[in-house]
CSV table of C-alpha atoms in Angstrom, one decimal:
chain,number,residue,atom,x,y,z
A,15,MET,CA,4.2,-45.3,-2.8
A,16,PRO,CA,3.8,-43.2,0.4
A,17,ARG,CA,1.0,-43.8,2.8
A,18,PRO,CA,-1.5,-41.1,3.8
A,19,SER,CA,-0.6,-39.3,7.0
A,20,THR,CA,-3.6,-39.2,9.6
A,21,THR,CA,-1.8,-38.6,12.9
A,22,THR,CA,1.3,-36.6,12.2
A,23,PRO,CA,1.1,-32.7,12.0
A,24,PRO,CA,1.4,-31.0,8.5
A,25,SER,CA,4.9,-29.7,7.5
A,26,ILE,CA,5.5,-26.0,7.4
A,27,LEU,CA,5.8,-26.5,3.5
A,28,THR,CA,2.1,-27.7,3.3
A,29,LEU,CA,0.8,-25.0,5.4
A,30,VAL,CA,2.6,-22.4,3.6
A,31,ILE,CA,1.3,-23.7,0.3
A,32,MET,CA,-2.1,-23.9,1.7
A,33,ALA,CA,-1.9,-20.1,2.4
A,34,ALA,CA,-0.3,-19.4,-0.9
A,35,VAL,CA,-2.8,-20.9,-3.0
A,36,SER,CA,-5.7,-19.0,-1.1
A,37,ALA,CA,-3.8,-15.8,-1.9
A,38,ALA,CA,-2.8,-16.6,-5.6
A,39,SER,CA,-6.6,-17.2,-6.3
A,40,LEU,CA,-7.5,-13.9,-5.7
A,41,ASN,CA,-5.1,-11.8,-8.0
A,42,VAL,CA,-3.2,-14.2,-10.4
A,43,PHE,CA,-5.5,-13.4,-13.5
A,44,LEU,CA,-5.8,-9.7,-12.7
A,45,PRO,CA,-3.6,-8.9,-15.9
A,46,SER,CA,-6.2,-10.9,-18.0
A,47,LEU,CA,-9.2,-9.1,-16.9
A,48,PRO,CA,-9.4,-6.8,-20.0
A,49,LYS,CA,-9.1,-9.9,-22.2
A,50,MET,CA,-11.8,-11.7,-20.1
A,51,ALA,CA,-14.1,-8.9,-20.6
A,52,VAL,CA,-13.8,-9.0,-24.4
A,53,ALA,CA,-13.9,-12.9,-24.3
A,54,PHE,CA,-17.3,-12.8,-22.4
A,55,GLU,CA,-18.5,-9.8,-24.2
A,56,THR,CA,-19.1,-7.7,-21.2
A,57,SER,CA,-17.8,-4.5,-19.5
A,58,TYR,CA,-14.5,-4.4,-17.4
A,59,ALA,CA,-16.8,-3.3,-14.5
A,60,VAL,CA,-18.9,-6.5,-14.7
A,61,ILE,CA,-15.8,-8.7,-15.0
A,62,GLN,CA,-14.2,-7.3,-12.0
A,63,LEU,CA,-16.9,-8.7,-9.9
A,64,ALA,CA,-14.6,-11.8,-10.4
A,65,VAL,CA,-12.3,-9.9,-7.8
A,66,ALA,CA,-14.5,-7.7,-5.7
A,67,GLY,CA,-17.5,-10.4,-5.3
A,68,TYR,CA,-15.0,-13.1,-4.7
A,69,LEU,CA,-13.4,-11.1,-2.0
A,70,PHE,CA,-16.8,-10.4,-0.2
A,71,LEU,CA,-17.7,-14.2,-0.5
A,72,THR,CA,-14.5,-15.4,1.1
A,73,GLY,CA,-15.7,-13.2,4.1
A,74,PHE,CA,-18.7,-15.5,4.5
A,75,VAL,CA,-17.1,-18.7,3.7
A,76,GLN,CA,-14.4,-18.1,6.4
A,77,LEU,CA,-17.4,-17.9,8.9
A,78,LEU,CA,-18.3,-21.7,7.8
A,79,ILE,CA,-14.9,-23.1,7.6
A,80,GLY,CA,-14.0,-22.5,11.2
A,81,PRO,CA,-16.9,-24.3,12.7
A,82,LEU,CA,-16.7,-27.0,10.3
A,83,SER,CA,-13.1,-27.8,11.0
A,84,ASP,CA,-13.7,-27.7,14.8
A,85,ARG,CA,-16.5,-30.3,14.6
A,86,TYR,CA,-15.2,-32.4,11.8
A,87,GLY,CA,-11.5,-31.9,12.0
A,88,ARG,CA,-8.9,-29.8,10.0
A,89,ARG,CA,-7.9,-32.7,7.7
A,90,PRO,CA,-11.1,-33.6,6.0
A,91,VAL,CA,-12.2,-30.0,5.8
A,92,ALA,CA,-8.9,-29.0,4.0
A,93,LEU,CA,-9.4,-32.1,1.6
A,94,VAL,CA,-12.9,-31.2,0.7
A,95,THR,CA,-12.5,-27.5,0.2
A,96,PHE,CA,-9.2,-27.6,-1.9
A,97,GLY,CA,-10.5,-30.7,-4.1
A,98,THR,CA,-13.5,-28.3,-4.5
A,99,PHE,CA,-11.2,-25.5,-5.6
A,100,ALA,CA,-9.4,-27.6,-8.1
A,101,LEU,CA,-12.6,-28.8,-9.8
A,102,ALA,CA,-14.0,-25.3,-9.6
A,103,SER,CA,-10.8,-23.9,-11.3
A,104,ILE,CA,-11.3,-26.6,-14.2
A,105,GLY,CA,-14.8,-25.3,-14.6
A,106,ALA,CA,-13.8,-21.8,-14.6
A,107,ALA,CA,-11.1,-22.6,-17.4
A,108,LEU,CA,-13.7,-24.3,-19.5
A,109,SER,CA,-16.5,-21.8,-18.9
A,110,GLN,CA,-18.1,-20.5,-22.2
A,111,THR,CA,-20.7,-18.0,-20.6
A,112,LEU,CA,-20.0,-15.4,-18.1
A,113,GLU,CA,-22.8,-16.8,-15.9
A,114,LEU,CA,-21.2,-20.2,-15.8
A,115,PHE,CA,-17.9,-18.6,-15.2
A,116,PHE,CA,-19.1,-16.7,-12.1
A,117,VAL,CA,-20.7,-19.9,-10.6
A,118,PHE,CA,-17.4,-21.7,-10.8
A,119,ARG,CA,-15.5,-18.5,-9.5
A,120,ALA,CA,-17.8,-18.5,-6.4
A,121,LEU,CA,-17.0,-22.2,-5.7
A,122,GLN,CA,-13.4,-21.1,-6.0
A,123,ALA,CA,-13.9,-19.3,-2.8
A,124,ALA,CA,-13.4,-22.6,-0.9
A,125,ALA,CA,-9.6,-21.9,-1.2
A,126,VAL,CA,-10.0,-19.3,1.5
A,127,ALA,CA,-10.0,-22.5,3.9
A,128,GLY,CA,-6.2,-22.1,3.7
A,129,PHE,CA,-6.1,-19.0,5.5
A,130,VAL,CA,-8.2,-20.3,8.2
A,131,LEU,CA,-6.9,-23.9,8.5
A,132,SER,CA,-3.0,-23.2,8.3
A,133,ARG,CA,-3.6,-20.9,11.2
A,134,ALA,CA,-5.6,-23.1,13.3
A,135,MET,CA,-3.3,-26.1,12.5
A,136,ILE,CA,-0.5,-24.3,13.8
A,137,ARG,CA,-2.4,-23.2,17.0
A,138,ASP,CA,-3.3,-26.9,17.4
A,139,VAL,CA,0.4,-28.0,17.6
A,140,TYR,CA,2.2,-24.9,19.1
A,141,GLY,CA,1.7,-22.8,22.2
A,142,PRO,CA,0.5,-19.1,21.9
A,143,ASP,CA,4.0,-17.5,21.8
A,144,ASP,CA,5.6,-20.3,19.4
A,145,ALA,CA,2.5,-20.0,17.3
A,146,ALA,CA,3.2,-16.5,16.7
A,147,SER,CA,6.4,-17.2,15.5
A,148,MET,CA,5.3,-20.0,13.1
A,149,ILE,CA,2.7,-17.8,11.9
A,150,GLY,CA,5.1,-15.4,11.1
A,151,TYR,CA,7.3,-17.6,8.8
A,152,VAL,CA,4.1,-18.8,7.1
A,153,THR,CA,2.8,-15.1,6.4
A,154,MET,CA,6.3,-13.9,5.3
A,155,CYS,CA,6.5,-16.5,2.5
A,156,MET,CA,3.0,-16.0,1.8
A,157,ALA,CA,3.5,-12.3,1.4
A,158,LEU,CA,5.4,-12.8,-1.9
A,159,ILE,CA,2.3,-14.3,-3.4
A,160,PRO,CA,0.5,-10.9,-4.0
A,161,MET,CA,3.5,-9.6,-5.6
A,162,LEU,CA,4.6,-12.5,-7.8
A,163,ALA,CA,1.1,-13.9,-8.8
A,164,PRO,CA,0.1,-11.2,-11.1
A,165,VAL,CA,3.6,-11.1,-12.9
A,166,PHE,CA,3.1,-15.0,-13.3
A,167,GLY,CA,-0.4,-14.7,-14.6
A,168,GLY,CA,0.5,-12.2,-17.0
A,169,PHE,CA,3.2,-14.2,-18.6
A,170,LEU,CA,0.8,-17.1,-18.8
A,171,ASP,CA,-1.7,-14.8,-20.5
A,172,ASP,CA,1.0,-13.8,-23.1
A,173,ALA,CA,2.1,-17.3,-23.8
A,174,LEU,CA,-1.1,-19.3,-23.6
A,175,GLY,CA,-4.2,-17.2,-23.1
A,176,TRP,CA,-6.2,-16.0,-20.1
A,177,ARG,CA,-7.6,-19.5,-19.4
A,178,ALA,CA,-4.2,-20.9,-18.8
A,179,ASN,CA,-4.4,-18.9,-15.4
A,180,PHE,CA,-7.2,-21.3,-14.2
A,181,TRP,CA,-5.6,-24.3,-15.4
A,182,ALA,CA,-2.6,-23.3,-13.5
A,183,LEU,CA,-4.8,-22.8,-10.3
A,184,ALA,CA,-6.5,-26.3,-11.0
A,185,ALA,CA,-2.9,-28.0,-11.2
A,186,PHE,CA,-2.0,-26.1,-7.8
A,187,GLY,CA,-5.2,-27.3,-6.3
A,188,MET,CA,-4.7,-30.8,-7.2
A,189,VAL,CA,-1.1,-30.9,-6.1
A,190,LEU,CA,-2.1,-29.3,-2.9
A,191,THR,CA,-4.8,-31.8,-2.2
A,192,ALA,CA,-2.5,-34.5,-2.7
A,193,MET,CA,0.0,-33.0,-0.2
A,194,ILE,CA,-2.6,-32.5,2.4
A,195,TYR,CA,-3.7,-36.3,2.0
A,196,PHE,CA,-0.1,-37.5,2.2
A,197,ASP,CA,1.2,-35.1,4.8
A,198,ALA,CA,-1.3,-33.4,6.8
A,199,GLY,CA,-2.6,-35.4,9.8
A,200,GLU,CA,-5.5,-34.3,12.0
A,201,THR,CA,-4.4,-31.8,14.4
A,202,ASN,CA,-7.7,-31.2,16.2
A,203,THR,CA,-8.0,-33.8,18.9
A,204,VAL,CA,-10.9,-32.3,20.6
A,205,GLN,CA,-13.8,-32.2,18.3
A,206,ASN,CA,-17.1,-30.7,19.2
A,207,ALA,CA,-20.4,-32.9,19.3
A,208,SER,CA,-22.2,-31.3,16.5
A,209,PHE,CA,-22.0,-28.7,14.0
A,210,THR,CA,-25.0,-26.8,15.6
A,211,ASP,CA,-23.0,-26.9,18.9
A,212,GLN,CA,-20.3,-24.9,17.2
A,213,PHE,CA,-22.8,-22.1,16.5
A,214,ARG,CA,-24.2,-22.3,19.9
A,215,ALA,CA,-20.7,-21.9,21.3
A,216,TYR,CA,-20.2,-18.6,19.3
A,217,PRO,CA,-21.7,-16.5,22.2
A,218,GLU,CA,-19.2,-17.9,24.5
A,219,LEU,CA,-16.5,-16.6,21.9
A,220,PHE,CA,-18.4,-13.4,21.5
A,221,ALA,CA,-18.5,-12.7,25.2
A,222,SER,CA,-14.8,-12.6,25.4
A,223,LYS,CA,-13.5,-9.0,25.4
A,224,ARG,CA,-10.0,-10.4,24.6
A,225,PHE,CA,-11.1,-12.0,21.5
A,226,TRP,CA,-12.7,-8.9,20.0
A,227,GLY,CA,-9.6,-6.8,21.2
A,228,TYR,CA,-7.3,-9.1,19.3
A,229,ALA,CA,-9.8,-9.4,16.3
A,230,PHE,CA,-10.1,-5.7,15.8
A,231,THR,CA,-6.5,-4.9,16.4
A,232,GLY,CA,-5.8,-7.2,13.4
A,233,ALA,CA,-8.7,-5.9,11.4
A,234,PHE,CA,-7.8,-2.2,11.7
A,235,SER,CA,-4.3,-2.9,10.9
A,236,VAL,CA,-5.4,-5.0,7.7
A,237,GLY,CA,-7.7,-2.0,6.9
A,238,ALA,CA,-4.7,0.4,6.7
A,239,PHE,CA,-3.3,-1.7,3.9
A,240,PHE,CA,-6.5,-2.0,2.1
A,241,ALA,CA,-7.1,1.7,2.3
A,242,TYR,CA,-3.7,2.1,0.7
A,243,LEU,CA,-4.5,-0.4,-2.0
A,244,GLY,CA,-7.8,1.6,-2.6
A,245,GLY,CA,-6.1,5.1,-3.0
A,246,GLY,CA,-2.5,4.5,-3.7
A,247,PRO,CA,-2.8,4.2,-7.3
A,248,PHE,CA,-4.9,7.3,-7.7
A,249,ILE,CA,-2.5,9.3,-5.7
A,250,GLY,CA,0.6,8.1,-7.5
A,251,ALA,CA,-0.8,8.9,-10.8
A,252,GLU,CA,-3.2,11.7,-10.6
A,253,ILE,CA,-1.3,13.7,-7.7
A,254,TYR,CA,2.3,12.9,-8.4
A,255,GLY,CA,2.2,12.1,-12.1
A,256,LEU,CA,3.8,8.8,-11.7
A,257,THR,CA,4.0,6.4,-14.7
A,258,PRO,CA,2.2,2.9,-14.4
A,259,ALA,CA,5.6,1.3,-13.6
A,260,GLN,CA,6.5,3.7,-10.8
A,261,VAL,CA,3.0,3.2,-9.4
A,262,GLY,CA,3.7,-0.3,-9.4
A,263,LEU,CA,7.0,0.2,-7.4
A,264,CYS,CA,5.0,2.1,-5.0
A,265,LEU,CA,2.5,-0.4,-4.5
A,266,GLY,CA,5.4,-2.8,-3.6
A,267,ILE,CA,6.6,-0.8,-0.7
A,268,PRO,CA,4.2,-2.1,2.0
A,269,PRO,CA,4.6,-5.7,1.0
A,270,THR,CA,8.4,-5.2,1.2
A,271,GLY,CA,7.9,-3.8,4.8
A,272,TYR,CA,5.5,-6.8,5.4
A,273,LEU,CA,8.2,-9.2,4.8
A,274,ILE,CA,10.6,-7.5,7.0
A,275,GLY,CA,7.8,-7.1,9.8
A,276,ASN,CA,7.2,-10.9,9.6
A,277,GLY,CA,10.7,-11.9,9.8
A,278,ILE,CA,11.1,-9.6,13.0
A,279,SER,CA,7.8,-11.4,14.3
A,280,GLY,CA,9.4,-14.8,13.5
A,281,LEU,CA,12.5,-14.3,15.3
A,282,TYR,CA,11.1,-12.3,18.5
A,283,ALA,CA,7.5,-13.0,18.9
A,284,SER,CA,8.3,-16.1,21.2
A,285,ARG,CA,10.7,-14.0,23.2
A,286,VAL,CA,8.9,-10.9,24.0
A,287,GLY,CA,5.5,-12.2,23.9
A,288,ILE,CA,2.6,-11.5,21.7
A,289,MET,CA,1.1,-8.7,23.4
A,290,ARG,CA,4.3,-6.6,23.6
A,291,MET,CA,4.8,-7.6,19.9
A,292,ILE,CA,1.4,-6.3,18.9
A,293,LEU,CA,1.8,-3.0,20.9
A,294,ILE,CA,5.2,-2.6,19.3
A,295,GLY,CA,3.6,-3.2,15.9
A,296,THR,CA,0.7,-0.8,16.2
A,297,PHE,CA,2.8,1.8,17.6
A,298,THR,CA,5.3,1.6,14.8
A,299,GLN,CA,2.6,1.5,12.0
A,300,ALA,CA,0.9,4.6,13.4
A,301,VAL,CA,4.2,6.6,13.9
A,302,LEU,CA,5.4,5.8,10.4
A,303,VAL,CA,2.0,6.6,8.7
A,304,PHE,CA,1.9,10.0,10.7
A,305,GLY,CA,5.1,10.7,8.8
A,306,ALA,CA,3.2,10.4,5.5
A,307,VAL,CA,0.5,12.6,6.7
A,308,SER,CA,3.4,15.3,7.9
A,309,VAL,CA,5.0,14.9,4.2
A,310,SER,CA,1.6,15.7,2.7
A,311,LEU,CA,1.0,18.8,4.9
A,312,SER,CA,4.6,20.2,4.5
A,313,GLY,CA,4.5,20.9,0.7
A,314,ILE,CA,7.2,18.4,-0.2
A,315,GLN,CA,6.5,17.2,-3.7
A,316,SER,CA,8.6,14.0,-3.8
A,317,PRO,CA,6.4,11.1,-4.0
A,318,TRP,CA,9.2,9.0,-2.7
A,319,ALA,CA,9.2,10.8,0.5
A,320,PHE,CA,5.5,10.2,0.9
A,321,PHE,CA,5.5,6.6,-0.1
A,322,ALA,CA,8.4,5.7,2.0
A,323,PHE,CA,6.8,6.5,5.2
A,324,LEU,CA,3.7,4.1,4.0
A,325,ALA,CA,6.3,1.1,4.2
A,326,GLY,CA,5.1,1.4,7.9
A,327,ILE,CA,2.0,-0.1,6.9
A,328,GLY,CA,3.5,-3.3,5.8
A,329,LEU,CA,6.1,-3.4,8.5
A,330,GLY,CA,3.6,-2.9,11.3
A,331,ASN,CA,1.1,-5.5,9.7
A,332,GLY,CA,4.1,-8.2,9.7
A,333,MET,CA,4.6,-7.5,13.4
A,334,ILE,CA,0.9,-7.2,14.4
A,335,LEU,CA,-1.0,-10.0,12.4
A,336,PRO,CA,1.0,-13.1,13.5
A,337,SER,CA,0.5,-12.3,17.0
A,338,ALA,CA,-3.0,-11.0,16.8
A,339,THR,CA,-3.9,-14.2,15.3
A,340,ALA,CA,-2.2,-16.3,17.8
A,341,GLY,CA,-4.1,-14.2,20.5
A,342,VAL,CA,-7.4,-14.8,18.8
A,343,LEU,CA,-6.8,-18.5,18.6
A,344,ASN,CA,-5.8,-18.9,22.3
A,345,VAL,CA,-8.7,-17.2,23.7
A,346,ARG,CA,-11.0,-20.4,23.5
A,347,PRO,CA,-8.5,-23.0,22.2
A,348,ARG,CA,-11.3,-25.6,21.6
A,349,LEU,CA,-12.9,-23.1,19.3
A,350,ALA,CA,-9.8,-22.2,17.4
A,351,GLY,CA,-11.2,-22.9,13.9
A,352,SER,CA,-14.3,-20.8,14.6
A,353,ALA,CA,-12.1,-18.0,15.9
A,354,ALA,CA,-9.9,-18.2,13.1
A,355,GLY,CA,-12.8,-18.0,10.5
A,356,LEU,CA,-14.6,-15.0,12.5
A,357,SER,CA,-11.5,-12.9,12.9
A,358,GLY,CA,-10.6,-13.4,9.1
A,359,ALA,CA,-14.0,-12.6,8.0
A,360,LEU,CA,-13.7,-9.4,10.0
A,361,ALA,CA,-10.6,-8.5,8.5
A,362,THR,CA,-11.9,-9.0,5.2
A,363,PHE,CA,-14.9,-6.8,5.7
A,364,ALA,CA,-12.7,-4.2,7.5
A,365,GLY,CA,-10.5,-4.1,4.4
A,366,ALA,CA,-13.5,-3.7,2.1
A,367,ILE,CA,-15.0,-1.0,4.1
A,368,PHE,CA,-11.7,1.0,4.3
A,369,SER,CA,-10.9,0.5,0.7
A,370,GLY,CA,-14.4,1.7,-0.3
A,371,TRP,CA,-14.1,4.7,2.1
A,372,VAL,CA,-10.8,5.9,0.5
A,373,ALA,CA,-12.1,5.4,-3.1
A,374,SER,CA,-15.3,7.4,-2.2
A,375,LEU,CA,-13.2,10.4,-0.8
A,376,LEU,CA,-10.8,10.6,-3.8
A,377,GLY,CA,-11.5,13.1,-6.7
A,378,PRO,CA,-10.2,16.0,-8.7
A,379,GLU,CA,-9.8,18.0,-5.5
A,380,SER,CA,-8.0,15.4,-3.5
A,381,THR,CA,-4.5,15.6,-2.2
A,382,ALA,CA,-2.3,12.9,-0.7
A,383,PHE,CA,-3.3,14.2,2.5
A,384,THR,CA,-6.6,12.4,1.9
A,385,LEU,CA,-5.2,9.1,1.5
A,386,ALA,CA,-2.6,9.6,4.4
A,387,ILE,CA,-5.3,10.6,7.0
A,388,CYS,CA,-7.4,7.9,6.1
A,389,ILE,CA,-4.7,5.3,6.5
A,390,PHE,CA,-3.6,7.0,9.8
A,391,CYS,CA,-7.1,6.7,11.3
A,392,SER,CA,-7.3,3.0,10.6
A,393,ALA,CA,-3.7,2.7,12.2
A,394,LEU,CA,-4.6,4.7,15.0
A,395,LEU,CA,-7.7,2.6,15.7
A,396,GLY,CA,-5.6,-0.5,15.6
A,397,PHE,CA,-3.1,1.1,18.4
A,398,PHE,CA,-6.1,1.9,20.5
A,399,ALA,CA,-7.4,-1.6,20.1
A,400,ALA,CA,-4.2,-3.1,21.0
A,401,LEU,CA,-4.1,-0.8,24.2
A,402,LEU,CA,-7.6,-1.9,25.3
A,403,THR,CA,-6.6,-5.6,24.8
A,404,ALA,CA,-3.5,-5.2,26.7
A,405,TYR,CA,-5.7,-3.7,29.5
A,406,TRP,CA,-8.1,-6.5,29.4
A,407,GLU,CA,-5.3,-9.0,29.5
A,408,ALA,CA,-3.7,-7.5,32.6
A,409,ARG,CA,-7.0,-6.8,34.6
A,410,THR,CA,-9.3,-9.8,33.6
A,411,PRO,CA,-7.3,-12.7,33.1
A,412,ASP,CA,-9.6,-15.9,32.7
A,413,GLN,CA,-7.9,-19.3,33.1
A,414,ASN,CA,-10.6,-20.9,31.0
A,415,GLU,CA,-9.6,-18.6,28.1
A,416,THR,CA,-5.9,-19.2,28.5
A,417,SER,CA,-5.8,-22.9,29.2
A,418,ALA,CA,-2.4,-24.3,28.6
A,419,ALA,CA,-1.5,-25.0,24.9
A,420,PRO,CA,0.2,-28.1,23.8
A,421,SER,CA,4.0,-27.9,23.5
A,422,ALA,CA,5.6,-27.8,20.1
A,423,LYS,CA,5.8,-30.9,18.0
A,424,SER,CA,7.8,-31.9,15.2
A,425,GLY,CA,6.2,-32.6,12.0
């Protein structure tokens, strides 16, 4: 029987699955929502809180996961959170009342630890430029999950019913907990004295312009994607008259660009440096989204001409997010977990804000320009945030903020 690992870094496979389970927990059961509403004798709007409420809750959970992992270590926090997620998934699968289901669904938010801890573990082991490349590879694999999980969940529902989705999540959670136990050694070698000290250290993180620069660059870039999710289906169906299947194809365009962008990041971030990669990514995103603005104003009625330019959302995010994340984590290496949690929460809240903003603007009189200009505003804010970050990096380098990171180690 293999012995548990307590000292060796986790393999890339373990880190990928940590992030993948976090992503799958959000949307694997989306095709089952109508059946779940019938089963719990409630409305579709109420059962949708299992998605919207969950997304909002994960933003707050991320704020706690980071400091906890900085204080107690990545390994024990990962074991507790994914163990909780597995048990909560079993509870959700067995729930007979809506209230009980929502309680267990809230506990499933522990899975967001996968987003925070996988990035923090990479930063513990790799230097900033190599970390950007490694995060790029992890998120490139993870990008497939939002596309594949609902399809998988739909097949499970057809074959075994909606509860099978939560049994599947429980199984994934148990397998992942075992993988962490046997594969993921502790990577945080400098743990703070107390959990309270972690929150006392937040002002030190808040005082860094560079932290906010990297964090807002990532948040605005993510905001562009969530703005698209908030308005893309409406524009496709109501403005261009697309069928649901065609709308689905359109929604798959940015994730395809995201895969390509992550591949570029994985190959070149360590060569060109994270700041240049961020500037290239934000500029690319803004320019391509402006192409969609131009198409919407030109009178061209082809939906494919409009949506093709929006591939720039995913392409830009794929180049931006790994490097912006590496930058956030390197501002205060000893607070990497806190930085990952805070920046992740900021991106989650930004996504919710931009998605809600777009949804509030769309109506019978809306055009494709409404969606395009909202996405462009978010992308342009990301580009300006990147420029400010580059300026702060050049003008006010702080040796305490850029302390040397450990060299790459093999798993």
